[in-house]
Tab-separated table of C-alpha atoms in Angstrom:
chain	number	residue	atom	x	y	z
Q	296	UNK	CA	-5.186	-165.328	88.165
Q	297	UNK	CA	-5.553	-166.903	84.839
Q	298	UNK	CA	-5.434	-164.111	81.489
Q	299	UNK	CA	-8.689	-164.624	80.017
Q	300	UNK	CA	-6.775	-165.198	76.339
Q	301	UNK	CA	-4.759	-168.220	78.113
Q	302	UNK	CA	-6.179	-171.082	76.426
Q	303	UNK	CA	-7.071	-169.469	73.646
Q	304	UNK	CA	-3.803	-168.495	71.468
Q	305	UNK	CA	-3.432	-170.723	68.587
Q	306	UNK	CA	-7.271	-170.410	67.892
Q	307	UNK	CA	-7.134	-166.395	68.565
Q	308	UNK	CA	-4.097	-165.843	66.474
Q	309	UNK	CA	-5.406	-168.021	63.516
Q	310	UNK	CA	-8.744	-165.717	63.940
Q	311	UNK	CA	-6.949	-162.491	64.285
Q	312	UNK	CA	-3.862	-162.688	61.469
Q	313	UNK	CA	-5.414	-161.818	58.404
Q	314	UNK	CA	-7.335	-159.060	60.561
Q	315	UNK	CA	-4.340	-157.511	61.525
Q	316	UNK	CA	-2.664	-157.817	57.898
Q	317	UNK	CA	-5.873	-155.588	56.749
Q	318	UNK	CA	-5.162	-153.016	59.245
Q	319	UNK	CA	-1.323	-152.737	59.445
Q	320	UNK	CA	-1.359	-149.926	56.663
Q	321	UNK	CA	-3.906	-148.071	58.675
Q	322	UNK	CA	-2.066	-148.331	61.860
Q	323	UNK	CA	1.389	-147.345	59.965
Q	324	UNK	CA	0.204	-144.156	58.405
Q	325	UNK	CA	-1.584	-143.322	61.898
Q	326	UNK	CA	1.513	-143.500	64.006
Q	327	UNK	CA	3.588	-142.109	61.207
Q	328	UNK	CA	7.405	-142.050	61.139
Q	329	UNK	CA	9.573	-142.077	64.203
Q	330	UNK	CA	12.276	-143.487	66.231
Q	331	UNK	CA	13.094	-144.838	69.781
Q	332	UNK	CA	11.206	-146.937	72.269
Q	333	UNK	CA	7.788	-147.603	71.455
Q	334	UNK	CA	5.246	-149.893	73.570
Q	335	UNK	CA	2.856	-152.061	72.306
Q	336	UNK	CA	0.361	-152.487	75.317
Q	337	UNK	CA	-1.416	-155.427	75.321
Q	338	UNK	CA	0.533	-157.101	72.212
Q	339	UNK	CA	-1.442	-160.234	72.192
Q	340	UNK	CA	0.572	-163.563	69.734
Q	341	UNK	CA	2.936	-160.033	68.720
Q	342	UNK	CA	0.798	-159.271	65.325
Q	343	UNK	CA	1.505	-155.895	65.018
Q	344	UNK	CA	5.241	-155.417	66.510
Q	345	UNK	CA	6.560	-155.716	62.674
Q	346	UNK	CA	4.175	-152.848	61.774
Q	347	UNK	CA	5.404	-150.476	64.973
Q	348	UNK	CA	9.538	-151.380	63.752
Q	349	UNK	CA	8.813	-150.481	60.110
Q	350	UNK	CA	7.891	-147.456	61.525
Q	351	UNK	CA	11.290	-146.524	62.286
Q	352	UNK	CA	10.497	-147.491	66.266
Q	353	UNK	CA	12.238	-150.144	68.526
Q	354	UNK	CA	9.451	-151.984	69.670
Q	355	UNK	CA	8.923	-153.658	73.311
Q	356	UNK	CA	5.575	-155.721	73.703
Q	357	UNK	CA	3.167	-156.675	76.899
Q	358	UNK	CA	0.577	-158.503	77.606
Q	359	UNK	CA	-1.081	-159.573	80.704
Q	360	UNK	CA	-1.677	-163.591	78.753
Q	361	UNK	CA	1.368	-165.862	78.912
Q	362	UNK	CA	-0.175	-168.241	76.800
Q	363	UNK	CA	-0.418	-165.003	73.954
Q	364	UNK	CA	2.988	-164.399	74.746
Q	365	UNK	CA	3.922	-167.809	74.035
Q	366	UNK	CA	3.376	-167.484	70.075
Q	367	UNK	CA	4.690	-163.993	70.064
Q	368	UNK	CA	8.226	-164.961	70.935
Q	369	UNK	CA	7.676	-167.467	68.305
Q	370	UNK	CA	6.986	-164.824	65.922
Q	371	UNK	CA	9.205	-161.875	66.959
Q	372	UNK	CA	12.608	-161.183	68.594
Q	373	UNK	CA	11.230	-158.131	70.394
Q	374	UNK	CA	11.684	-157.989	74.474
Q	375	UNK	CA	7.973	-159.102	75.472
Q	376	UNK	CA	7.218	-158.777	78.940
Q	377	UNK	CA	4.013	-160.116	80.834
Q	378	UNK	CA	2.427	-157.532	82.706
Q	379	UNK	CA	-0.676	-155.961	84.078
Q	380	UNK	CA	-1.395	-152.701	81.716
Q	381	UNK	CA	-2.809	-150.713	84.832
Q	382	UNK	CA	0.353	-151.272	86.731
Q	383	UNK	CA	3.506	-151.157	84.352
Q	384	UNK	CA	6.925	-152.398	85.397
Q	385	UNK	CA	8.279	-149.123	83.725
Q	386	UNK	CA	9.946	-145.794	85.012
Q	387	UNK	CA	7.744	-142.686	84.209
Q	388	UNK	CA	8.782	-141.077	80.929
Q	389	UNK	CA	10.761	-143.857	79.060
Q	390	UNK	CA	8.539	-144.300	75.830
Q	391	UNK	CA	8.506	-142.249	72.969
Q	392	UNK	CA	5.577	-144.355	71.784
Q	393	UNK	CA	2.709	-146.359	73.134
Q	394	UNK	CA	0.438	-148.121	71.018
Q	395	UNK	CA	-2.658	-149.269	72.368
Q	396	UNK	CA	-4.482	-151.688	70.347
Q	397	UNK	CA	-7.763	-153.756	70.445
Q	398	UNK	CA	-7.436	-153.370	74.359
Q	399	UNK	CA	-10.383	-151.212	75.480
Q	400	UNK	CA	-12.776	-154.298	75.053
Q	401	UNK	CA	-10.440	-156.718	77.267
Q	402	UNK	CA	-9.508	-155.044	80.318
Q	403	UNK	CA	-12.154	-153.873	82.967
Q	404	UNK	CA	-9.986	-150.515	83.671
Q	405	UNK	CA	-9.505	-148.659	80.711
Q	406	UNK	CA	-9.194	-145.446	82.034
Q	407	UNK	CA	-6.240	-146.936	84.372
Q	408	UNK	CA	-4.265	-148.223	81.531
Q	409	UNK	CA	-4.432	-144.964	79.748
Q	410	UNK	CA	-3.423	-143.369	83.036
Q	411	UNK	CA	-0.290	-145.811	83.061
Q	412	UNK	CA	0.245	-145.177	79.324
Q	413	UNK	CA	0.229	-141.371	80.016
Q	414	UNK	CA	2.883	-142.109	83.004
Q	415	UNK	CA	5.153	-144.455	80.857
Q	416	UNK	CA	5.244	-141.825	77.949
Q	417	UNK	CA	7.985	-139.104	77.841
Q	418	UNK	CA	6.634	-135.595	77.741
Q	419	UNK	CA	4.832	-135.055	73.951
Q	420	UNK	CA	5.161	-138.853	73.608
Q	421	UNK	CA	2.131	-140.289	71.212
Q	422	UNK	CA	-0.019	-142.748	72.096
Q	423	UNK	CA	-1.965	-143.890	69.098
Q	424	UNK	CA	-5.717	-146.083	70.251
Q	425	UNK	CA	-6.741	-148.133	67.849
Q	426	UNK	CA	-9.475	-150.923	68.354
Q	427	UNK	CA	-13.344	-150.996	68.398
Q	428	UNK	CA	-15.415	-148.741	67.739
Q	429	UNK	CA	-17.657	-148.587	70.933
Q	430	UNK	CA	-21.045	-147.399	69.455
Q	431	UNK	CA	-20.682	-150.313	66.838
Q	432	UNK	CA	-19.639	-153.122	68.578
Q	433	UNK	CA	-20.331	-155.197	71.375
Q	434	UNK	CA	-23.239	-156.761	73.650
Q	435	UNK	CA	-25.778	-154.389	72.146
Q	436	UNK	CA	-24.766	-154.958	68.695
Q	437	UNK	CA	-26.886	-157.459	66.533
Q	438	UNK	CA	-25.382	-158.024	63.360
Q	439	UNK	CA	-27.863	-158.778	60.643
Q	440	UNK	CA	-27.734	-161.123	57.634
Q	441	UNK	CA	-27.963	-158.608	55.162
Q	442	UNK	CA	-25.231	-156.361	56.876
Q	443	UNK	CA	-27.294	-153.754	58.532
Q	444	UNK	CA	-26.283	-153.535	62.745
Q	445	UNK	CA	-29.379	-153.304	65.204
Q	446	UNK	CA	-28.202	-151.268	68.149
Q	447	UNK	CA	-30.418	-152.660	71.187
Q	448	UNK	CA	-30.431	-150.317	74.393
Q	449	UNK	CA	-27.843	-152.097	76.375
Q	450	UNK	CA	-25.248	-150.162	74.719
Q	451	UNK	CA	-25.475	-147.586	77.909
Q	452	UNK	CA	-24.543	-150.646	79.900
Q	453	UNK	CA	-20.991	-150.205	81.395
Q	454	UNK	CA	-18.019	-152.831	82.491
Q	455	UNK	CA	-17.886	-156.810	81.920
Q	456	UNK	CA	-20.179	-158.631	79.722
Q	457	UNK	CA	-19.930	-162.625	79.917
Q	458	UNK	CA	-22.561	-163.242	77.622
Q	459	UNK	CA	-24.458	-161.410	74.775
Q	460	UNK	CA	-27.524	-162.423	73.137
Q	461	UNK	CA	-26.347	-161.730	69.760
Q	462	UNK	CA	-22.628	-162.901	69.546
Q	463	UNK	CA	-21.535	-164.775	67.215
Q	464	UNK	CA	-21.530	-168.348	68.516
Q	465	UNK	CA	-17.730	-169.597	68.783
Q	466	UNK	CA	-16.499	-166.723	67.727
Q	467	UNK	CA	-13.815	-164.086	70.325
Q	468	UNK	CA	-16.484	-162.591	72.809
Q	469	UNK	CA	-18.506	-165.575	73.419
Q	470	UNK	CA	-14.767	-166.880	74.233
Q	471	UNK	CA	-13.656	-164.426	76.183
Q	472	UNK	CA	-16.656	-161.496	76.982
Q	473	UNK	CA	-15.917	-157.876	76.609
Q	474	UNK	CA	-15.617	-154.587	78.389
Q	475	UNK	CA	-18.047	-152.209	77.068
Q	476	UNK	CA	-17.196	-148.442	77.460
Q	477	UNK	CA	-19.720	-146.188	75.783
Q	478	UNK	CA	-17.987	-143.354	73.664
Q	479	UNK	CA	-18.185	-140.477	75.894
Q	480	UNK	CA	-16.444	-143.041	78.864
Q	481	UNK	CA	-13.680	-143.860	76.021
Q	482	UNK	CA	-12.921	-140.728	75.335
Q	483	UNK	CA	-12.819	-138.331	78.472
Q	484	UNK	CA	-10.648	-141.110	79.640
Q	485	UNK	CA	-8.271	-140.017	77.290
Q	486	UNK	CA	-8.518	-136.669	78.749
Q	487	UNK	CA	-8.777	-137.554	82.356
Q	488	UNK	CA	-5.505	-139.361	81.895
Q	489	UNK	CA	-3.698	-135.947	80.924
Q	490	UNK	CA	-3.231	-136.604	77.497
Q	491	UNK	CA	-4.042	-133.931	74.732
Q	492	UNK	CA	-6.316	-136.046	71.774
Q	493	UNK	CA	-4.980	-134.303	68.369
Q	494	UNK	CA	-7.298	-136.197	66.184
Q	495	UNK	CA	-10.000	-138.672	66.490
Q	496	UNK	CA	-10.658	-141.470	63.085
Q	497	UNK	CA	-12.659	-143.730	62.004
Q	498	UNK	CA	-10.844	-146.017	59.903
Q	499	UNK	CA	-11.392	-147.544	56.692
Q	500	UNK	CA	-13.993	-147.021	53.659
Q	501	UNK	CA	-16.751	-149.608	55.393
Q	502	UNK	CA	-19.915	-147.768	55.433
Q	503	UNK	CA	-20.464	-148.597	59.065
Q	504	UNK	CA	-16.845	-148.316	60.577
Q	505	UNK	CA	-16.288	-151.015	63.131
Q	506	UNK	CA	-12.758	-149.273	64.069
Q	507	UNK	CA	-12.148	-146.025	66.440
Q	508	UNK	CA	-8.410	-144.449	66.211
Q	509	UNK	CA	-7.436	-141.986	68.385
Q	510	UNK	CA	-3.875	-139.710	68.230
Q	511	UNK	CA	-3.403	-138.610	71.448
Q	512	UNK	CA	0.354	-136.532	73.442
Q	513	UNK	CA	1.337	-136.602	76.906
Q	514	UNK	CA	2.018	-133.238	78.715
């Protein structure tokens, strides 16, 4: 089956570089200092695998798009694998680290790949979320001219959305759709995956924060 991002790397990573360059100190101070293996789950064209080594971590990548993992090799001398994240080719407990980012809007199971993340992670191994915010972004978001966000009523509306009536036109989710998870869904998965959430953020000094962080240990 084709990765929905195959086709779509050069254009994605040219989108999503300087995004990732804005939120590298954010994701640095959030997973903090530490050593040994860290994953970064769903590592896309490898943007942030710099920001997980500087760290102080040894950094393996996945991603379920060859075509993504294409430019990350380019990029990065990290051992990238392509995988599904609900079904990892690792041994239970071999991560220190996972680092889950910009993934809950582009896979249909998120509560499985946190259930796999949980498995992969060594007992009191972090696994730092961050991506979008899921009461500000997404099919029932309409983003207005002046900056303001209407929030229509579809927000309540779980699992794949092709199309939305408001997305920007060219733009990543008129490429590729989304997954919308409405908070409450987001985070009990967290907890249903038997992982303890320390702390919960919201990114950033935007007035309306279009990033969710969440610190989270396995048992």
């Amino acid at each position: 089956m084709t990765a929905r991002y195959d086709g779509q790397a050069e254009w994605y990573d040219a989108f999503n570089t300087p995004c990732a360059a804005a939120n590298q100190p954010d994701v640095a101070e959030l997973l903090g200092p530490g050593d040994g293996p860290c994953l970064d789950l769903g590592c896309g064209t490898g943007l942030y695998l710099d920001a997980i080594r500087a760290t102080g971590r040894t950094v393996v990548g996945l991603d379920r798009s060859g075509d993504q993992l294409r430019l990350a090799r380019r990029r990065d001398d990290a051992p990238l694998l392509q995988g599904d994240g609900t079904a990892l080719p690792f041994a239970a407990g071999v991560f220190g680290t996972v680092a889950a980012f910009w993934v809950s809007t582009d896979i249909g199971d998120f509560p499985g790949l946190l259930k796999e993340a949980a498995r992969v992670l060594r007992p009191g191994g972090l696994l730092l979320f961050y991506g979008a915010h899921p009461c500000l972004n997404g099919p029932h978001i309409e983003n207005r001219e002046d900056g303001a966000l209407i929030i229509h009523p579809t927000y309540r509306i779980k699992g794949w959305h092709r199309r939305g009536p408001w997305w920007r036109k060219g733009g990543v989710r008129e490429r590729v759709g989304m997954s919308q998870l409405p908070l409450p869904d987001l985070i009990n998965a967290f907890i249903d995956a038997g992982l303890d959430i320390e702390r919960v953020y919201e990114p950033g000094e935007d007035p309306i924060p279009n990033v969710l962080a969440v610190r989270a240990y396995a048992r």
